[in-house]
Coordinates of C-alpha atoms in Angstrom, one line a residue:
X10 CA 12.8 36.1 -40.5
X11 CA 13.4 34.1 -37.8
X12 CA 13.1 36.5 -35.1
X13 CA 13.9 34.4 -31.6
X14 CA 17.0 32.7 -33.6
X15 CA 18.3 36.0 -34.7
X16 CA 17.6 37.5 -31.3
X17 CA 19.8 34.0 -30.1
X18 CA 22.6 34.8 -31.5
X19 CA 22.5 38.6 -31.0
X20 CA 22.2 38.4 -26.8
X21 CA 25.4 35.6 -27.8
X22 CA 27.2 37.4 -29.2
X23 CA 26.7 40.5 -27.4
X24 CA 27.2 38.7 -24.1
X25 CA 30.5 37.6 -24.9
X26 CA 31.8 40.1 -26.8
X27 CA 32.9 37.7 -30.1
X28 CA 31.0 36.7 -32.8
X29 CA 33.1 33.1 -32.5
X30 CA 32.1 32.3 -29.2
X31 CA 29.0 33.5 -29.3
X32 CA 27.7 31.8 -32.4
X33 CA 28.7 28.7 -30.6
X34 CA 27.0 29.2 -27.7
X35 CA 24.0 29.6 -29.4
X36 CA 24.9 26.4 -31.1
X37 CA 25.0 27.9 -34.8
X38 CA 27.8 28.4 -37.0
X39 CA 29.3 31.9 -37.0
X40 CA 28.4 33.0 -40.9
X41 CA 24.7 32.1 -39.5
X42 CA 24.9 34.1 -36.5
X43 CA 26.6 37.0 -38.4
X44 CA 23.9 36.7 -41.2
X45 CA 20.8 36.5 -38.3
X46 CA 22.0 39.6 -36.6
X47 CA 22.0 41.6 -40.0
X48 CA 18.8 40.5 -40.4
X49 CA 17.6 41.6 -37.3
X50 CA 19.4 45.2 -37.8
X51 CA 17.7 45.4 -41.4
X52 CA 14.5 44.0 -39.4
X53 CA 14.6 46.9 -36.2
X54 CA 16.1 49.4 -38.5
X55 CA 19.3 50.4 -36.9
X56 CA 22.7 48.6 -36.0
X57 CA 23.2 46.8 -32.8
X58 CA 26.6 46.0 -33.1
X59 CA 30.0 47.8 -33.9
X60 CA 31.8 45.2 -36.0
X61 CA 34.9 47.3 -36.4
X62 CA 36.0 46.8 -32.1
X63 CA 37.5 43.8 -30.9
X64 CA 35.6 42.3 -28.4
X65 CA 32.2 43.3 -30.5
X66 CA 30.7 46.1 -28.9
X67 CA 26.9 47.0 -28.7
X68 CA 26.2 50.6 -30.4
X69 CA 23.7 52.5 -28.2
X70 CA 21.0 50.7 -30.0
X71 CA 22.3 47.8 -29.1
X72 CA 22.4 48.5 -25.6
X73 CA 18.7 49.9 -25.4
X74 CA 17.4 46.4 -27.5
X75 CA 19.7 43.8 -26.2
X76 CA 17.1 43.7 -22.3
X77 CA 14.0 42.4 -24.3
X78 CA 15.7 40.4 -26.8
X79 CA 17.1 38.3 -24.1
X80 CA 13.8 38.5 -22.9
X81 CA 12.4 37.2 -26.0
X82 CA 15.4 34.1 -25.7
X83 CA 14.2 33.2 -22.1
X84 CA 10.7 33.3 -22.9
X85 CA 10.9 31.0 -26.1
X86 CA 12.9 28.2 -24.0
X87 CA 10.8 28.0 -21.5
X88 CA 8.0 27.9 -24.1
X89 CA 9.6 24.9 -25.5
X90 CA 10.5 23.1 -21.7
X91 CA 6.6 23.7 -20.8
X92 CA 5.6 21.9 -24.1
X93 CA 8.0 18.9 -23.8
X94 CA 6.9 19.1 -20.4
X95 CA 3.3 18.6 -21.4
X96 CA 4.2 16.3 -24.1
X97 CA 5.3 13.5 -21.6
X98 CA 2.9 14.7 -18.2
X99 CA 0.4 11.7 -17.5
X100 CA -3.2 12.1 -17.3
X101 CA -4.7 13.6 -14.4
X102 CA -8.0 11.3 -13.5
X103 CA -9.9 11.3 -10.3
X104 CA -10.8 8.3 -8.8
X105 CA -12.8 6.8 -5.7
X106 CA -10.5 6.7 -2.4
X107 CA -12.4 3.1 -2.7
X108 CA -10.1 1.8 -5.3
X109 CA -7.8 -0.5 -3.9
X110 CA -4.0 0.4 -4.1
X111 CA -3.1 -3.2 -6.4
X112 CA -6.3 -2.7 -8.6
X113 CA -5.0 0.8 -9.3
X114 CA -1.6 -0.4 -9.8
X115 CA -3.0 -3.4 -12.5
X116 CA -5.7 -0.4 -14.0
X117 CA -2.4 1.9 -14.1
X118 CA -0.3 -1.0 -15.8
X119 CA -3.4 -1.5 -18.4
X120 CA -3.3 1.8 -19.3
X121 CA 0.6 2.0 -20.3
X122 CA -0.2 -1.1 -23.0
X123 CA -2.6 1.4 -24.6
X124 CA 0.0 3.9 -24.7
X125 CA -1.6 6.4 -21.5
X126 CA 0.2 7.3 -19.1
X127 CA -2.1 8.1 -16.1
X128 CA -1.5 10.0 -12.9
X129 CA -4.7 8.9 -10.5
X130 CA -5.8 11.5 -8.0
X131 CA -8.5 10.3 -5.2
X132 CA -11.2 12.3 -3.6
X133 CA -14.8 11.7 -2.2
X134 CA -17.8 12.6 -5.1
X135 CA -18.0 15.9 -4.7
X136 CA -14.5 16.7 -4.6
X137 CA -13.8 14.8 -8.0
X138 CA -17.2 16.4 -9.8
X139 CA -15.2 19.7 -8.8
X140 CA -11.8 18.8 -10.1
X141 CA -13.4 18.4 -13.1
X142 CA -15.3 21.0 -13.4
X143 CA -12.6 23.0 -12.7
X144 CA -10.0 21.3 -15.3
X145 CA -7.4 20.2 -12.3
X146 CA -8.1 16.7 -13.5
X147 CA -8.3 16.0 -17.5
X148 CA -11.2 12.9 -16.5
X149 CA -13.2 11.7 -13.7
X150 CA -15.2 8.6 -12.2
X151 CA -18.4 10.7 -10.8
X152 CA -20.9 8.9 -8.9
X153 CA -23.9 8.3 -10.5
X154 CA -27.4 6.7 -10.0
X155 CA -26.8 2.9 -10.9
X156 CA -29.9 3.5 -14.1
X157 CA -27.4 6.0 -15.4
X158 CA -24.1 4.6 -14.9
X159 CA -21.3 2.9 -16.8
X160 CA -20.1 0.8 -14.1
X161 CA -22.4 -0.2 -11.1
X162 CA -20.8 -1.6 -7.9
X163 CA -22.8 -3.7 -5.5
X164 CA -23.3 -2.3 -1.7
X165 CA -24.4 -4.3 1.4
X166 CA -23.5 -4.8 4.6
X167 CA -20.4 -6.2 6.5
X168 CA -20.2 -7.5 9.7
X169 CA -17.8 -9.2 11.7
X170 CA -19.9 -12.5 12.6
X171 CA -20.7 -14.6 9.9
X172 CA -24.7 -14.4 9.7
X173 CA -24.9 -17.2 7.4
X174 CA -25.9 -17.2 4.0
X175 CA -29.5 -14.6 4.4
X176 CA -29.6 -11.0 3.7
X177 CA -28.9 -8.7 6.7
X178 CA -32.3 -6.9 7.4
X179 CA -31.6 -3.3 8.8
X180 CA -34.8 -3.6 11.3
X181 CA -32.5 -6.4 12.9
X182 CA -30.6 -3.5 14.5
X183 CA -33.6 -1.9 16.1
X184 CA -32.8 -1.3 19.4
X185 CA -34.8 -3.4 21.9
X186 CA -35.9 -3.5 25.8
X187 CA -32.8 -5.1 26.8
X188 CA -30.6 -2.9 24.9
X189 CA -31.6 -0.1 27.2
X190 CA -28.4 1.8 28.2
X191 CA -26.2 0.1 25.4
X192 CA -24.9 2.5 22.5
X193 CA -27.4 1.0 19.2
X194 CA -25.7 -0.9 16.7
X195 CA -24.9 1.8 13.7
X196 CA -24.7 1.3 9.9
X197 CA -21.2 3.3 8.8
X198 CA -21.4 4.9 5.4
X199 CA -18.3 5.7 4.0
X200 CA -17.8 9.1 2.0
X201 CA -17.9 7.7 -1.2
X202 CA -21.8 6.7 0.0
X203 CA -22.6 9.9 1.6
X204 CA -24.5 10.6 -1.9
X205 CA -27.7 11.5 -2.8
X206 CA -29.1 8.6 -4.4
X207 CA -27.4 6.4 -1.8
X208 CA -27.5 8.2 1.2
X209 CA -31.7 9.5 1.0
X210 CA -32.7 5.7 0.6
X211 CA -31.0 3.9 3.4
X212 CA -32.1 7.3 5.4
X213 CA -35.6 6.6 4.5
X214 CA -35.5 2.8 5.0
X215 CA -33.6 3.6 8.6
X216 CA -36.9 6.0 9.4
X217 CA -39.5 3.2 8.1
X218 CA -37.9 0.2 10.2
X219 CA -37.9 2.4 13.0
X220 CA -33.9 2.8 13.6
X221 CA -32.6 6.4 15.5
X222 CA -31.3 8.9 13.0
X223 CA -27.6 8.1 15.0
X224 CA -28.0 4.5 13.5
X225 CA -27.0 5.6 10.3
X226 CA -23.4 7.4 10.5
X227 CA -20.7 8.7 7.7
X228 CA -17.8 7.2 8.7
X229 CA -14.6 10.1 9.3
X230 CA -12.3 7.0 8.0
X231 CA -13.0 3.4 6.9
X232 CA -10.4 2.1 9.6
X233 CA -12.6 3.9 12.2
X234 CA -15.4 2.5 10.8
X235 CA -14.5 -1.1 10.7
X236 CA -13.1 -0.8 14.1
X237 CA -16.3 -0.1 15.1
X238 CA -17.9 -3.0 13.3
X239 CA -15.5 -5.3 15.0
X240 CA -15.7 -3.9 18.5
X241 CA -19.4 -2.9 18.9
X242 CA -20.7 -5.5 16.3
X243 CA -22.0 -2.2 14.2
X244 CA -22.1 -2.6 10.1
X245 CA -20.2 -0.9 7.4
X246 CA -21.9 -0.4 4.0
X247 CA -19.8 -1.7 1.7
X248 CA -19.2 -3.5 -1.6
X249 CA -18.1 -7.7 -1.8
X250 CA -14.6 -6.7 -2.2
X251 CA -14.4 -4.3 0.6
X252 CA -15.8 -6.7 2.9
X253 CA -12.9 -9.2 1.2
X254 CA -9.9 -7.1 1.8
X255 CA -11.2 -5.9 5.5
X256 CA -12.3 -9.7 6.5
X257 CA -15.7 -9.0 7.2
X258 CA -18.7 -10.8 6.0
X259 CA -20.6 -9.1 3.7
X260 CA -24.6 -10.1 3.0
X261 CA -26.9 -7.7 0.8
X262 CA -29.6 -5.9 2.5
X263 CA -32.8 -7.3 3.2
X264 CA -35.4 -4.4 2.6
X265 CA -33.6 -3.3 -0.6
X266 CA -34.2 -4.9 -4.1
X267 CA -30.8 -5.9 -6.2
X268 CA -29.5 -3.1 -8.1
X269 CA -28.9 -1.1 -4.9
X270 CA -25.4 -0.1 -4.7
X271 CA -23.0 2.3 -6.5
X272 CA -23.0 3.9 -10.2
X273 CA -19.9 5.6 -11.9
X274 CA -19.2 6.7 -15.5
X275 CA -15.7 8.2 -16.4
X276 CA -16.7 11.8 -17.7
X277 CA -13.4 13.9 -19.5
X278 CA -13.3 17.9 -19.0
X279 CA -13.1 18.2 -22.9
X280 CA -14.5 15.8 -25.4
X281 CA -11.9 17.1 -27.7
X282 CA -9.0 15.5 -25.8
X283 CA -8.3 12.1 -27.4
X284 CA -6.2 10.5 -24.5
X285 CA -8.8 11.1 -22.2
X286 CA -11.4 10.0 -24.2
X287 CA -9.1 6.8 -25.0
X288 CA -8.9 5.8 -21.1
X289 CA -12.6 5.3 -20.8
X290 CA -13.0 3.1 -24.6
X291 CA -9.6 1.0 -23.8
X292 CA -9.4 0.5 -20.4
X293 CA -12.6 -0.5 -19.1
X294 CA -12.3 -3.3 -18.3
X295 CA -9.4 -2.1 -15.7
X296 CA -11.6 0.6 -14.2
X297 CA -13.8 -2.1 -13.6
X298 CA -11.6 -4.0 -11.9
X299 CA -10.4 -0.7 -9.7
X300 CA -14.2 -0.5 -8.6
X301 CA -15.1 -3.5 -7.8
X302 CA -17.7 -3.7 -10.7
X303 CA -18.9 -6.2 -12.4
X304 CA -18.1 -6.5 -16.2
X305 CA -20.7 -7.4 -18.0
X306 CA -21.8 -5.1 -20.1
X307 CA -18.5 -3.8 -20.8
X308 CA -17.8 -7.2 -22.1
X309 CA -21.3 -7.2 -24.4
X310 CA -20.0 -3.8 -25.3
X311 CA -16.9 -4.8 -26.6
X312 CA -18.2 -8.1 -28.2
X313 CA -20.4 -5.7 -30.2
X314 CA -17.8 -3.1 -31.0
X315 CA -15.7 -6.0 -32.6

């Protein structure tokens, strides 16, 4: 038996007091209604309705039943709105506040030719790893090592005069006699760098070229941050694109080998979720593009996929 439709048209019916109006409130024809509700009677073992009155009237039964059969009703719809609901809801994925708003848009685009409709949310590292963790988001970009990443964005430093076409060597800033009195020039991290396996080797290359531990700031915003690049003639760790959109000039840094920079791989909450898992194998190449990575080996990963 269909339970929910037979408990339909019994709360319509008994509502309005007709079996005509109420069948077609519940949006079946009458001889269905009539039928459901003897089914639920044969079902519940006793009659809910006194079919002899005019307007149909509810037998004591009736009366003590009808509370959780409309219940029952309200329950089922809103059971069906949640699922339609999350039928069409985009995908939840946390991204790097470093993703620039028209490379999100393009990587947003990308994903609606494969069918995914995304819903980006940004947050520094650890924020994201927790989102995910705690299923708020269905897939992240966490920060990774550069050995163990997916994606691997380049960092430097950005200043505001051009210092030709040479790395920038950190010991440069080293405060010296005739800076006595004068604020040292810092090096701004953003949060996205205030990481581990970013953050512990430019803090050990700051104590080795002999820098203050001040030198080396997290910046609270990047506007802050590059206002104090272009006013005190400090530095701002940042990627080639960065330094682009912020006209700055950007130079890797001396002391550090190439490979220094950022790492990210797009990790789902549950493997079993195909969409998510279909964001990271179709729209690399759009994530990449949203980071600032280079695309390389997505490229070789594709050519050999195909």
């Amino acid at each position: 038996m269909d339970l929910v439709g037979a408990c339909r048209a019994f709360v319509n019916v008994s509502e309005r007091g007709s079996f005509t109006v109420g069948a077609a409130a519940a949006r079946m024809a009458q001889s269905v209604a009539s039928r459901r509700i003897a089914a639920l009677e044969r079902h519940l073992g006793d009659r809910l309705l006194e079919r002899s009155s005019r307007p149909a009237a509810l037998t004591p039964f009736g009366r003590d039943v009808l509370p959780l059969a409309a219940q029952l009703v309200r329950v089922a719809d809103r059971l069906e709105q949640e699922a339609e609901a999350a039928r069409h809801a985009p995908l939840r994925l946390a991204v790097p506040a470093t993703c620039g708003t028209g490379a999100l848009a393009h990587f947003i685009a990308e994903a609606h030719g494969h069918g995914l409709r995304l819903d980006p949310r940004t947050a520094p590292p650890a924020e994201r790893a927790e989102l995910l963790r705690t299923r708020q988001v269905r897939a992240a970009l966490l920060a990774l090592p550069p050995t163990e990443a997916t994606w691997t964005v380049p960092l430097g430093l950005a200043v505001a005069a051009d210092p030709g076409g040479r790395p920038i060597y950190l010991d440069t800033l080293r405060p010296g006699r005739t800076d006595r009195g004068q604020r040292p020039r810092r090096v701004w991290l953003q949060a996205e760098d205030d990481v581990p396996h970013i953050r512990d080797g430019l803090t050990r290359l700051r104590d080795a070229v002999g820098l203050r531990p001040a030198q080396l700031a997290v910046a609270h915003s990047l506007a802050a941050a590059t206002a104090e690049v272009l006013s005190h003639g400090d530095a701002l760790l940042c990627s080639p694109a960065e330094a682009g959109e912020l006209r700055l000039h950007w130079r890797p840094i001396g002391e550090l080998a190439a490979g220094f920079g950022r790492g990210y791989a797009l990790v789902v909450a549950d493997e079993a979720d195909a969409d998510a898992a279909r964001v990271r194998e179709a729209c690399g190449r759009g994530i990449a593009r949203c980071l600032g990575a280079a695309t390389e080996r997505q490229d070789q990963a594709a050519e050999v996929a195909s």
